[in-house]
PDB file of C-alpha atoms in Angstrom:
ATOM      1  CA  MET A   1      -0.754  49.707 -65.998  1.00 45.00           C
ATOM      2  CA  ILE A   2      -2.193  46.122 -67.341  1.00 45.00           C
ATOM      3  CA  LYS A   3       1.685  45.403 -68.751  1.00 45.00           C
ATOM      4  CA  HIS A   4       3.213  45.515 -65.351  1.00 43.00           C
ATOM      5  CA  LEU A   5       0.118  43.467 -63.687  1.00 42.00           C
ATOM      6  CA  LEU A   6       0.859  40.595 -66.300  1.00 43.00           C
ATOM      7  CA  LEU A   7       4.004  40.518 -65.817  1.00 41.00           C
ATOM      8  CA  ALA A   8       3.730  40.510 -62.055  1.00 41.00           C
ATOM      9  CA  THR A   9       1.548  37.368 -62.368  1.00 37.00           C
ATOM     10  CA  VAL A  10       3.723  35.767 -64.179  1.00 37.00           C
ATOM     11  CA  ALA A  11       7.166  36.466 -62.526  1.00 39.00           C
ATOM     12  CA  SER A  12       5.100  35.566 -59.422  1.00 39.00           C
ATOM     13  CA  LEU A  13       3.463  31.764 -60.958  1.00 37.00           C
ATOM     14  CA  THR A  14       6.608  30.953 -61.949  1.00 36.00           C
ATOM     15  CA  ALA A  15       8.608  31.881 -58.215  1.00 36.00           C
ATOM     16  CA  MET A  16       5.758  29.372 -57.005  1.00 35.00           C
ATOM     17  CA  SER A  17       6.051  26.837 -59.847  1.00 36.00           C
ATOM     18  CA  VAL A  18      10.359  26.796 -59.194  1.00 38.00           C
ATOM     19  CA  GLN A  19       9.906  26.257 -55.414  1.00 38.00           C
ATOM     20  CA  ALA A  20       6.677  23.734 -55.964  1.00 41.00           C
ATOM     21  CA  ALA A  21       9.424  21.819 -58.404  1.00 47.00           C
ATOM     22  CA  SER A  22      11.645  21.650 -54.519  1.00 82.00           C
ATOM     23  CA  TYR A  23      11.967  18.087 -53.287  1.00 92.00           C
ATOM     24  CA  PRO A  24      13.572  16.695 -50.359  1.00 94.00           C
ATOM     25  CA  TRP A  25      17.991  15.347 -50.918  1.00 96.00           C
ATOM     26  CA  TYR A  26      18.884  11.965 -48.912  1.00 97.00           C
ATOM     27  CA  GLU A  27      22.501  10.315 -48.400  1.00 98.00           C
ATOM     28  CA  VAL A  28      22.269   7.101 -50.283  1.00 98.00           C
ATOM     29  CA  GLU A  29      25.066   4.075 -50.235  1.00 98.00           C
ATOM     30  CA  VAL A  30      24.536   1.294 -52.377  1.00 98.00           C
ATOM     31  CA  TYR A  31      27.077  -1.963 -51.883  1.00 98.00           C
ATOM     32  CA  LEU A  32      26.898  -4.597 -54.603  1.00 98.00           C
ATOM     33  CA  PHE A  33      28.327  -7.995 -54.356  1.00 97.00           C
ATOM     34  CA  GLU A  34      28.029 -11.203 -56.349  1.00 94.00           C
ATOM     35  CA  ARG A  35      27.599 -14.498 -54.156  1.00 86.00           C
ATOM     36  CA  PRO A  36      29.305 -17.535 -55.189  1.00 76.00           C
ATOM     37  CA  THR A  37      27.016 -20.519 -55.023  1.00 71.00           C
ATOM     38  CA  ASN A  38      26.722 -23.390 -56.133  1.00 67.00           C
ATOM     39  CA  VAL A  39      22.732 -23.137 -56.093  1.00 63.00           C
ATOM     40  CA  THR A  40      21.279 -23.724 -59.380  1.00 65.00           C
ATOM     41  CA  GLU A  41      18.237 -21.972 -61.195  1.00 67.00           C
ATOM     42  CA  HIS A  42      16.483 -21.816 -64.306  1.00 72.00           C
ATOM     43  CA  TRP A  43      17.424 -18.115 -64.995  1.00 72.00           C
ATOM     44  CA  PRO A  44      15.270 -16.427 -68.193  1.00 73.00           C
ATOM     45  CA  ALA A  45      17.340 -16.900 -72.197  1.00 71.00           C
ATOM     46  CA  SER A  46      17.357 -12.697 -71.972  1.00 76.00           C
ATOM     47  CA  PRO A  47      18.818 -10.234 -70.088  1.00 83.00           C
ATOM     48  CA  LEU A  48      16.576  -7.987 -68.510  1.00 84.00           C
ATOM     49  CA  THR A  49      15.669  -4.146 -70.852  1.00 87.00           C
ATOM     50  CA  LEU A  50      17.265  -1.816 -69.263  1.00 91.00           C
ATOM     51  CA  LYS A  51      16.012   2.112 -70.210  1.00 92.00           C
ATOM     52  CA  THR A  52      18.883   4.330 -69.805  1.00 90.00           C
ATOM     53  CA  ASP A  53      17.720   7.515 -71.885  1.00 92.00           C
ATOM     54  CA  ASN A  54      16.440   9.002 -67.980  1.00 92.00           C
ATOM     55  CA  ALA A  55      18.778   7.022 -65.678  1.00 96.00           C
ATOM     56  CA  ILE A  56      21.432   9.197 -63.598  1.00 97.00           C
ATOM     57  CA  ASP A  57      25.339   7.770 -64.405  1.00 97.00           C
ATOM     58  CA  LEU A  58      27.588   8.756 -62.129  1.00 97.00           C
ATOM     59  CA  ILE A  59      29.962   6.476 -62.641  1.00 97.00           C
ATOM     60  CA  THR A  60      31.033   6.931 -66.973  1.00 95.00           C
ATOM     61  CA  PRO A  61      31.982  11.221 -65.852  1.00 94.00           C
ATOM     62  CA  GLN A  62      34.723   9.070 -63.499  1.00 96.00           C
ATOM     63  CA  VAL A  63      36.140   6.182 -64.909  1.00 95.00           C
ATOM     64  CA  ALA A  64      35.864   7.050 -68.200  1.00 92.00           C
ATOM     65  CA  ASN A  65      38.897   8.737 -70.850  1.00 86.00           C
ATOM     66  CA  ASP A  66      38.163  11.662 -72.979  1.00 75.00           C
ATOM     67  CA  ILE A  67      39.957  10.618 -75.986  1.00 62.00           C
ATOM     68  CA  THR A  68      38.588  13.538 -78.082  1.00 56.00           C
ATOM     69  CA  GLY A  69      41.602  15.252 -79.201  1.00 50.00           C
ATOM     70  CA  VAL A  70      43.319  11.660 -80.081  1.00 47.00           C
ATOM     71  CA  SER A  71      40.206  10.888 -82.024  1.00 45.00           C
ATOM     72  CA  MET A  72      40.334  13.875 -84.451  1.00 46.00           C
ATOM     73  CA  ALA A  73      44.347  13.673 -84.385  1.00 47.00           C
ATOM     74  CA  LEU A  74      43.774   9.997 -85.692  1.00 44.00           C
ATOM     75  CA  ASN A  75      41.333  11.158 -88.387  1.00 48.00           C
ATOM     76  CA  ASP A  76      43.843  13.651 -89.713  1.00 47.00           C
ATOM     77  CA  CYS A  77      40.931  16.334 -88.020  1.00 43.00           C
ATOM     78  CA  ASN A  78      41.847  19.484 -90.615  1.00 42.00           C
ATOM     79  CA  GLN A  79      39.818  21.431 -92.855  1.00 38.00           C
ATOM     80  CA  ASN A  80      40.029  19.054 -95.539  1.00 37.00           C
ATOM     81  CA  SER A  81      39.183  16.224 -93.885  1.00 34.00           C
ATOM     82  CA  TRP A  82      35.899  15.905 -92.842  1.00 29.00           C
ATOM     83  CA  GLY A  83      34.020  12.380 -93.790  1.00 31.00           C
ATOM     84  CA  GLY A  84      34.001   9.134 -92.481  1.00 34.00           C
ATOM     85  CA  ASN A  85      32.562   7.559 -89.426  1.00 35.00           C
ATOM     86  CA  SER A  86      33.807   7.763 -85.459  1.00 32.00           C
ATOM     87  CA  PHE A  87      32.483   6.024 -82.534  1.00 31.00           C
ATOM     88  CA  GLY A  88      31.340   8.512 -79.453  1.00 38.00           C
ATOM     89  CA  LEU A  89      30.464   6.628 -76.536  1.00 43.00           C
ATOM     90  CA  THR A  90      27.855   8.287 -74.200  1.00 38.00           C
ATOM     91  CA  SER A  91      28.343   9.291 -70.392  1.00 37.00           C
ATOM     92  CA  SER A  92      24.384   6.387 -70.125  1.00 40.00           C
ATOM     93  CA  GLY A  93      27.589   3.737 -72.327  1.00 41.00           C
ATOM     94  CA  SER A  94      25.475   3.662 -75.094  1.00 42.00           C
ATOM     95  CA  SER A  95      27.345   3.860 -79.072  1.00 41.00           C
ATOM     96  CA  ASN A  96      27.088   7.126 -81.118  1.00 41.00           C
ATOM     97  CA  THR A  97      27.843   8.059 -84.499  1.00 39.00           C
ATOM     98  CA  GLN A  98      29.620  11.096 -85.087  1.00 38.00           C
ATOM     99  CA  THR A  99      31.404  12.638 -88.206  1.00 40.00           C
ATOM    100  CA  PRO A 100      34.915  13.545 -86.857  1.00 38.00           C
ATOM    101  CA  CYS A 101      35.437  17.800 -87.003  1.00 40.00           C
ATOM    102  CA  GLN A 102      31.377  18.166 -87.327  1.00 39.00           C
ATOM    103  CA  ASN A 103      29.520  19.707 -83.789  1.00 36.00           C
ATOM    104  CA  ILE A 104      33.062  18.024 -82.426  1.00 37.00           C
ATOM    105  CA  ASN A 105      31.573  20.577 -78.714  1.00 40.00           C
ATOM    106  CA  SER A 106      27.711  18.804 -78.850  1.00 42.00           C
ATOM    107  CA  GLY A 107      30.232  15.619 -78.347  1.00 52.00           C
ATOM    108  CA  ASN A 108      33.106  13.363 -76.831  1.00 62.00           C
ATOM    109  CA  THR A 109      34.768  10.765 -78.046  1.00 72.00           C
ATOM    110  CA  LEU A 110      34.613   8.752 -74.546  1.00 79.00           C
ATOM    111  CA  VAL A 111      36.856   5.596 -73.438  1.00 87.00           C
ATOM    112  CA  LEU A 112      35.805   3.359 -70.526  1.00 90.00           C
ATOM    113  CA  PRO A 113      38.302   0.811 -68.511  1.00 92.00           C
ATOM    114  CA  LYS A 114      37.994  -2.783 -69.176  1.00 93.00           C
ATOM    115  CA  HIS A 115      36.935  -3.018 -65.930  1.00 96.00           C
ATOM    116  CA  ILE A 116      35.299  -0.919 -63.000  1.00 97.00           C
ATOM    117  CA  PRO A 117      36.760  -0.170 -60.027  1.00 97.00           C
ATOM    118  CA  VAL A 118      34.977  -1.536 -56.924  1.00 97.00           C
ATOM    119  CA  ASN A 119      35.140   2.062 -54.902  1.00 97.00           C
ATOM    120  CA  VAL A 120      33.801   4.883 -57.442  1.00 97.00           C
ATOM    121  CA  VAL A 121      34.522   8.401 -56.074  1.00 97.00           C
ATOM    122  CA  PRO A 122      34.933  11.585 -57.481  1.00 97.00           C
ATOM    123  CA  VAL A 123      38.414  12.214 -59.509  1.00 95.00           C
ATOM    124  CA  GLU A 124      40.421  15.232 -59.781  1.00 93.00           C
ATOM    125  CA  GLY A 125      38.932  17.580 -62.254  1.00 90.00           C
ATOM    126  CA  LYS A 126      36.192  16.224 -62.779  1.00 92.00           C
ATOM    127  CA  ASN A 127      32.653  17.335 -62.033  1.00 93.00           C
ATOM    128  CA  PRO A 128      31.087  14.551 -59.700  1.00 95.00           C
ATOM    129  CA  ALA A 129      27.042  16.868 -59.374  1.00 94.00           C
ATOM    130  CA  GLN A 130      24.315  16.174 -62.177  1.00 93.00           C
ATOM    131  CA  PRO A 131      20.876  18.195 -61.844  1.00 92.00           C
ATOM    132  CA  ALA A 132      19.269  15.619 -59.378  1.00 95.00           C
ATOM    133  CA  ALA A 133      22.838  13.712 -57.925  1.00 97.00           C
ATOM    134  CA  VAL A 134      25.510  14.449 -56.092  1.00 97.00           C
ATOM    135  CA  LEU A 135      29.087  11.769 -56.118  1.00 98.00           C
ATOM    136  CA  LEU A 136      30.434  11.463 -52.645  1.00 98.00           C
ATOM    137  CA  GLU A 137      34.001  10.787 -51.248  1.00 97.00           C
ATOM    138  CA  ALA A 138      34.678   7.829 -50.124  1.00 96.00           C
ATOM    139  CA  ASN A 139      35.346   9.503 -46.605  1.00 96.00           C
ATOM    140  CA  LYS A 140      30.909   9.762 -46.848  1.00 97.00           C
ATOM    141  CA  ALA A 141      30.813   6.145 -46.664  1.00 97.00           C
ATOM    142  CA  GLN A 142      29.419   4.127 -43.628  1.00 97.00           C
ATOM    143  CA  PHE A 143      29.198   1.047 -44.397  1.00 97.00           C
ATOM    144  CA  ASP A 144      32.797  -1.049 -42.778  1.00 95.00           C
ATOM    145  CA  ASP A 145      32.253  -3.329 -40.847  1.00 96.00           C
ATOM    146  CA  GLU A 146      29.721  -4.654 -42.695  1.00 96.00           C
ATOM    147  CA  ILE A 147      31.484  -4.800 -46.078  1.00 96.00           C
ATOM    148  CA  SER A 148      34.059  -6.616 -43.469  1.00 95.00           C
ATOM    149  CA  LYS A 149      32.083  -9.234 -42.796  1.00 94.00           C
ATOM    150  CA  LEU A 150      30.612 -10.056 -45.967  1.00 93.00           C
ATOM    151  CA  ARG A 151      35.096 -10.320 -47.110  1.00 92.00           C
ATOM    152  CA  ARG A 152      34.999 -12.901 -44.603  1.00 92.00           C
ATOM    153  CA  LEU A 153      32.465 -14.039 -45.644  1.00 90.00           C
ATOM    154  CA  GLY A 154      34.361 -14.454 -49.417  1.00 90.00           C
ATOM    155  CA  VAL A 155      31.529 -12.433 -51.296  1.00 93.00           C
ATOM    156  CA  GLU A 156      33.104 -10.588 -53.975  1.00 95.00           C
ATOM    157  CA  PRO A 157      32.823  -6.638 -54.405  1.00 97.00           C
ATOM    158  CA  LEU A 158      31.299  -5.601 -57.123  1.00 97.00           C
ATOM    159  CA  LEU A 159      30.647  -1.927 -56.618  1.00 98.00           C
ATOM    160  CA  HIS A 160      31.112   1.093 -52.925  1.00 98.00           C
ATOM    161  CA  MET A 161      29.318   4.084 -53.837  1.00 98.00           C
ATOM    162  CA  THR A 162      28.208   6.708 -52.187  1.00 98.00           C
ATOM    163  CA  TRP A 163      25.440   9.819 -53.278  1.00 98.00           C
ATOM    164  CA  GLN A 164      23.343  12.669 -52.300  1.00 98.00           C
ATOM    165  CA  GLN A 165      20.146  12.909 -54.520  1.00 97.00           C
ATOM    166  CA  GLU A 166      16.306  14.117 -55.171  1.00 96.00           C
ATOM    167  CA  MET A 167      13.866  12.636 -54.467  1.00 96.00           C
ATOM    168  CA  ARG A 168      10.603  12.347 -56.601  1.00 96.00           C
ATOM    169  CA  PRO A 169       7.693  11.234 -56.376  1.00 96.00           C
ATOM    170  CA  ARG A 170       7.480   7.333 -58.969  1.00 94.00           C
ATOM    171  CA  ARG A 171       6.096   9.575 -61.800  1.00 94.00           C
ATOM    172  CA  THR A 172       8.751  11.891 -61.888  1.00 94.00           C
ATOM    173  CA  SER A 173      11.461   9.992 -60.322  1.00 96.00           C
ATOM    174  CA  GLN A 174      14.782   9.029 -62.184  1.00 96.00           C
ATOM    175  CA  PRO A 175      17.006   5.843 -61.049  1.00 97.00           C
ATOM    176  CA  ILE A 176      20.399   5.295 -60.760  1.00 98.00           C
ATOM    177  CA  HIS A 177      22.552   4.036 -63.927  1.00 97.00           C
ATOM    178  CA  LEU A 178      25.424   1.412 -61.696  1.00 98.00           C
ATOM    179  CA  PHE A 179      27.681  -0.768 -63.661  1.00 98.00           C
ATOM    180  CA  ALA A 180      30.466  -2.884 -62.525  1.00 98.00           C
ATOM    181  CA  GLY A 181      33.245  -6.071 -62.890  1.00 97.00           C
ATOM    182  CA  LYS A 182      34.348  -6.469 -66.012  1.00 96.00           C
ATOM    183  CA  ASN A 183      33.429  -5.124 -69.330  1.00 96.00           C
ATOM    184  CA  TYR A 184      32.878  -8.592 -71.757  1.00 95.00           C
ATOM    185  CA  ALA A 185      32.808  -6.355 -75.165  1.00 93.00           C
ATOM    186  CA  GLU A 186      35.264  -7.993 -76.793  1.00 91.00           C
ATOM    187  CA  GLN A 187      34.266 -11.257 -76.317  1.00 92.00           C
ATOM    188  CA  PHE A 188      30.056 -10.876 -76.491  1.00 93.00           C
ATOM    189  CA  GLN A 189      27.775  -9.331 -77.513  1.00 91.00           C
ATOM    190  CA  ALA A 190      24.423  -7.876 -75.308  1.00 89.00           C
ATOM    191  CA  ASN A 191      22.523 -10.521 -76.087  1.00 88.00           C
ATOM    192  CA  GLY A 192      24.774 -12.629 -74.569  1.00 90.00           C
ATOM    193  CA  MET A 193      25.650 -14.441 -77.794  1.00 90.00           C
ATOM    194  CA  PRO A 194      29.992 -14.606 -78.731  1.00 92.00           C
ATOM    195  CA  VAL A 195      32.309 -12.098 -81.149  1.00 89.00           C
ATOM    196  CA  SER A 196      34.031 -13.165 -84.299  1.00 70.00           C
ATOM    197  CA  THR A 197      31.788 -16.509 -84.839  1.00 50.00           C
ATOM    198  CA  GLU A 198      29.405 -17.191 -86.817  1.00 45.00           C
ATOM    199  CA  ALA A 199      26.137 -19.083 -85.260  1.00 41.00           C
ATOM    200  CA  LYS A 200      24.652 -22.545 -86.769  1.00 38.00           C
ATOM    201  CA  ASN A 201      21.589 -24.192 -86.678  1.00 38.00           C
ATOM    202  CA  ASN A 202      19.713 -20.343 -87.869  1.00 42.00           C
ATOM    203  CA  GLN A 203      16.792 -22.305 -87.625  1.00 37.00           C
ATOM    204  CA  TYR A 204      16.744 -21.921 -84.538  1.00 41.00           C
ATOM    205  CA  GLY A 205      16.860 -18.405 -84.152  1.00 44.00           C
ATOM    206  CA  TYR A 206      20.292 -18.065 -82.807  1.00 45.00           C
ATOM    207  CA  GLY A 207      20.343 -15.906 -86.151  1.00 45.00           C
ATOM    208  CA  GLN A 208      24.232 -14.081 -87.544  1.00 42.00           C
ATOM    209  CA  LEU A 209      26.513 -13.249 -84.381  1.00 42.00           C
ATOM    210  CA  THR A 210      28.105 -10.117 -86.175  1.00 38.00           C
ATOM    211  CA  GLU A 211      32.115 -10.337 -86.938  1.00 37.00           C
ATOM    212  CA  LYS A 212      33.221  -7.242 -84.719  1.00 41.00           C
ATOM    213  CA  ALA A 213      32.944  -6.147 -81.437  1.00 38.00           C
ATOM    214  CA  THR A 214      30.384  -3.965 -80.409  1.00 41.00           C
ATOM    215  CA  SER A 215      31.403  -0.592 -78.904  1.00 66.00           C
ATOM    216  CA  ALA A 216      28.815  -0.615 -76.545  1.00 87.00           C
ATOM    217  CA  PRO A 217      29.955  -2.012 -73.426  1.00 93.00           C
ATOM    218  CA  VAL A 218      28.948  -5.270 -71.889  1.00 95.00           C
ATOM    219  CA  TRP A 219      28.747  -5.338 -68.523  1.00 96.00           C
ATOM    220  CA  GLN A 220      29.374  -8.057 -65.870  1.00 97.00           C
ATOM    221  CA  PHE A 221      27.349  -5.964 -63.554  1.00 97.00           C
ATOM    222  CA  ASP A 222      24.130  -3.797 -65.722  1.00 96.00           C
ATOM    223  CA  GLY A 223      21.244  -2.211 -63.720  1.00 96.00           C
ATOM    224  CA  LEU A 224      19.009   0.765 -62.840  1.00 97.00           C
ATOM    225  CA  LEU A 225      18.485   1.499 -59.029  1.00 98.00           C
ATOM    226  CA  THR A 226      15.466   3.596 -58.490  1.00 98.00           C
ATOM    227  CA  ILE A 227      14.352   4.968 -55.399  1.00 98.00           C
ATOM    228  CA  TYR A 228      10.607   7.596 -55.346  1.00 97.00           C
ATOM    229  CA  LEU A 229       9.090   9.103 -52.360  1.00 95.00           C
ATOM    230  CA  SER A 230       5.487   8.364 -51.861  1.00 91.00           C
ATOM    231  CA  HIS A 231       4.937   9.460 -47.878  1.00 89.00           C
ATOM    232  CA  TYR A 232       7.590   6.057 -47.175  1.00 93.00           C
ATOM    233  CA  LEU A 233      10.275   4.911 -49.754  1.00 97.00           C
ATOM    234  CA  TYR A 234      10.727   2.432 -52.464  1.00 98.00           C
ATOM    235  CA  VAL A 235      13.509   0.818 -53.605  1.00 98.00           C
ATOM    236  CA  GLU A 236      13.157  -1.078 -56.626  1.00 97.00           C
ATOM    237  CA  THR A 237      15.906  -3.297 -58.721  1.00 96.00           C
ATOM    238  CA  GLN A 238      16.772  -3.993 -62.507  1.00 95.00           C
ATOM    239  CA  PHE A 239      19.806  -5.766 -62.026  1.00 96.00           C
ATOM    240  CA  ASN A 240      21.841  -8.085 -64.772  1.00 94.00           C
ATOM    241  CA  LEU A 241      24.361 -10.006 -63.572  1.00 95.00           C
ATOM    242  CA  ARG A 242      26.705 -11.598 -66.302  1.00 94.00           C
ATOM    243  CA  GLU A 243      28.893 -14.829 -66.100  1.00 91.00           C
ATOM    244  CA  PRO A 244      30.286 -16.868 -68.921  1.00 92.00           C
ATOM    245  CA  GLU A 245      29.197 -20.111 -69.909  1.00 88.00           C
ATOM    246  CA  GLN A 246      28.665 -23.293 -71.939  1.00 87.00           C
ATOM    247  CA  LYS A 247      25.889 -23.349 -74.637  1.00 84.00           C
ATOM    248  CA  ALA A 248      25.230 -25.962 -76.852  1.00 82.00           C
ATOM    249  CA  LEU A 249      23.121 -25.187 -80.371  1.00 77.00           C
ATOM    250  CA  GLN A 250      20.558 -27.966 -80.845  1.00 72.00           C
ATOM    251  CA  ALA A 251      21.312 -30.313 -83.975  1.00 65.00           C
ATOM    252  CA  ASP A 252      19.839 -29.905 -87.446  1.00 61.00           C
ATOM    253  CA  GLU A 253      18.214 -33.620 -88.034  1.00 58.00           C
ATOM    254  CA  THR A 254      18.148 -32.035 -91.335  1.00 58.00           C
ATOM    255  CA  MET A 255      21.469 -31.203 -92.372  1.00 57.00           C
ATOM    256  CA  GLN A 256      22.234 -34.167 -90.012  1.00 56.00           C
ATOM    257  CA  THR A 257      25.060 -32.318 -88.305  1.00 65.00           C
ATOM    258  CA  ALA A 258      26.190 -32.550 -83.978  1.00 70.00           C
ATOM    259  CA  ALA A 259      25.339 -29.603 -81.427  1.00 74.00           C
ATOM    260  CA  THR A 260      28.160 -26.983 -81.583  1.00 82.00           C
ATOM    261  CA  ILE A 261      29.480 -25.957 -77.834  1.00 87.00           C
ATOM    262  CA  ILE A 262      29.539 -22.087 -77.864  1.00 88.00           C
ATOM    263  CA  PRO A 263      30.805 -20.032 -74.623  1.00 92.00           C
ATOM    264  CA  TYR A 264      27.862 -17.664 -74.454  1.00 91.00           C
ATOM    265  CA  LEU A 265      27.722 -15.097 -71.420  1.00 92.00           C
ATOM    266  CA  ARG A 266      24.508 -15.743 -69.635  1.00 90.00           C
ATOM    267  CA  ALA A 267      22.744 -12.735 -67.954  1.00 92.00           C
ATOM    268  CA  ILE A 268      20.954 -13.162 -64.374  1.00 91.00           C
ATOM    269  CA  PRO A 269      18.120 -10.918 -63.324  1.00 93.00           C
ATOM    270  CA  MET A 270      17.944  -9.063 -60.051  1.00 93.00           C
ATOM    271  CA  GLU A 271      14.106  -7.835 -60.174  1.00 93.00           C
ATOM    272  CA  GLN A 272      13.070  -6.227 -56.534  1.00 93.00           C
ATOM    273  CA  ASN A 273      10.373  -3.571 -55.282  1.00 95.00           C
ATOM    274  CA  ARG A 274      11.015  -2.946 -51.162  1.00 95.00           C
ATOM    275  CA  ARG A 275       9.406  -0.253 -49.272  1.00 96.00           C
ATOM    276  CA  ILE A 276      12.227   1.017 -46.829  1.00 97.00           C
ATOM    277  CA  ARG A 277      12.234   3.368 -43.932  1.00 96.00           C
ATOM    278  CA  SER A 278      16.037   6.472 -44.161  1.00 96.00           C
ATOM    279  CA  GLY A 279      18.018   5.181 -41.462  1.00 96.00           C
ATOM    280  CA  GLU A 280      18.138   1.668 -41.611  1.00 97.00           C
ATOM    281  CA  LEU A 281      20.383  -0.611 -43.240  1.00 97.00           C
ATOM    282  CA  HIS A 282      18.407  -2.626 -45.676  1.00 97.00           C
ATOM    283  CA  TYR A 283      19.791  -5.856 -47.669  1.00 96.00           C
ATOM    284  CA  PHE A 284      18.594  -7.169 -50.738  1.00 95.00           C
ATOM    285  CA  ASP A 285      18.682 -11.263 -51.046  1.00 88.00           C
ATOM    286  CA  HIS A 286      19.160 -12.897 -54.396  1.00 89.00           C
ATOM    287  CA  PRO A 287      20.659 -16.219 -55.459  1.00 88.00           C
ATOM    288  CA  ARG A 288      23.704 -14.458 -57.453  1.00 90.00           C
ATOM    289  CA  LEU A 289      23.808 -10.665 -55.929  1.00 93.00           C
ATOM    290  CA  GLY A 290      23.719  -8.868 -53.030  1.00 94.00           C
ATOM    291  CA  MET A 291      23.301  -5.620 -51.717  1.00 97.00           C
ATOM    292  CA  LEU A 292      23.647  -3.784 -49.090  1.00 97.00           C
ATOM    293  CA  LEU A 293      21.726  -0.471 -49.426  1.00 98.00           C
ATOM    294  CA  GLN A 294      20.882   2.676 -46.765  1.00 98.00           C
ATOM    295  CA  VAL A 295      19.298   6.004 -47.771  1.00 98.00           C
ATOM    296  CA  ARG A 296      19.832   9.311 -44.573  1.00 97.00           C
ATOM    297  CA  LYS A 297      18.774  12.147 -44.215  1.00 96.00           C
ATOM    298  CA  MET A 298      20.613  14.875 -44.831  1.00 95.00           C
ATOM    299  CA  GLN A 299      20.795  18.623 -44.830  1.00 93.00           C
ATOM    300  CA  GLN A 300      18.630  20.354 -47.704  1.00 91.00           C
ATOM    301  CA  PRO A 301      20.378  22.188 -49.676  1.00 82.00           C
ATOM    302  CA  VAL A 302      16.901  24.145 -50.712  1.00 56.00           C
ATOM    303  CA  ALA A 303      13.301  24.679 -48.838  1.00 53.00           C
ATOM    304  CA  GLY A 304      10.071  24.388 -50.397  1.00 52.00           C
ATOM    305  CA  PRO A 305       6.096  22.897 -50.121  1.00 51.00           C
ATOM    306  CA  LEU A 306       6.256  19.404 -51.433  1.00 52.00           C
ATOM    307  CA  GLU A 307       2.709  17.798 -52.844  1.00 53.00           C
ATOM    308  CA  ASP A 308       1.210  15.194 -50.809  1.00 53.00           C
ATOM    309  CA  ASP A 309       2.675  12.458 -52.169  1.00 53.00           C
ATOM    310  CA  GLU A 310       5.906  13.575 -51.697  1.00 51.00           C
ATOM    311  CA  GLN A 311       5.795  13.896 -47.478  1.00 55.00           C
ATOM    312  CA  PRO A 312       8.810  12.551 -45.367  1.00 54.00           C
ATOM    313  CA  GLU A 313       8.089   8.860 -45.224  1.00 52.00           C
ATOM    314  CA  GLU A 314       7.235   9.010 -41.496  1.00 50.00           C
ATOM    315  CA  ALA A 315       4.324  12.390 -41.655  1.00 46.00           C
ATOM    316  CA  ASP A 316       1.732  10.631 -42.922  1.00 40.00           C
ATOM    317  CA  GLU A 317       0.698   6.594 -42.283  1.00 42.00           C
ATOM    318  CA  PRO A 318       1.710   4.740 -38.668  1.00 36.00           C
ATOM    319  CA  THR A 319       4.798   2.572 -37.383  1.00 39.00           C
ATOM    320  CA  THR A 320       3.482  -0.955 -38.792  1.00 39.00           C
ATOM    321  CA  ASN A 321       6.082  -2.926 -37.800  1.00 38.00           C
ATOM    322  CA  GLU A 322       7.450  -5.022 -41.473  1.00 40.00           C
TER     323      GLU A 322
END
């Protein structure tokens, strides 16, 4: 009797825990673009550090090609060849060293395109859903008029996506990993220095450049978009826009060497935090980047009681003019 009572109590607590873990879902649409400008500004020497370990990646599953089978064949994968290394790219875009034929079911060899399409939508045969987010079809987008106006102003589109996501409080929120444009990995390293070139004037901190291109992609646009719910909706951006330029390595007076001009991939950061309201169209401005964003209410796929800091944004605070 006591055993059954304990089992019933545990089951009840588990059900309550699952119910309490239900968070509201919203539909999100984002349009990112580059703003050509002649404005000269001083940008940080290094790009923003992006922590993608906990990020949701809706792009890689739709644009990457799985060549696991081809990779196995190229490595003569059979019972007599289990050695050597093969590169595998995870869905978050980070490198992962694997051994061919070993744990083949635990990781795939993915190849990303050299250029990400502007419109990222679900591809037939590829699952667009993750536990906390679902990529939506193009017909769910609502920015056509706004995009047409921006294109007439001469902006360069980078990325247009629509998805549904679970809105959690800040302490448990998951960022969306967004990346777009060209992959510069064949020409540049993540630190902006060129590939297959030796840096001179090592004493100035430039160091030795690698002889081989890194396998991890170096995107023209790369960033994290975090949306969380704390009475109101909040949006945080950590974006890097990269563009090639020429960089002068300082001359070494002791060695009597002249300054060296090398190609360099600079990073332009966009880091903002803003409170928003659902249903309103929000424009995030920047000298070189722009973002249109709208977070829309939707029919909830699940229901459950919410904690105080997880209530919808209109529930607990009076309306104020921003």
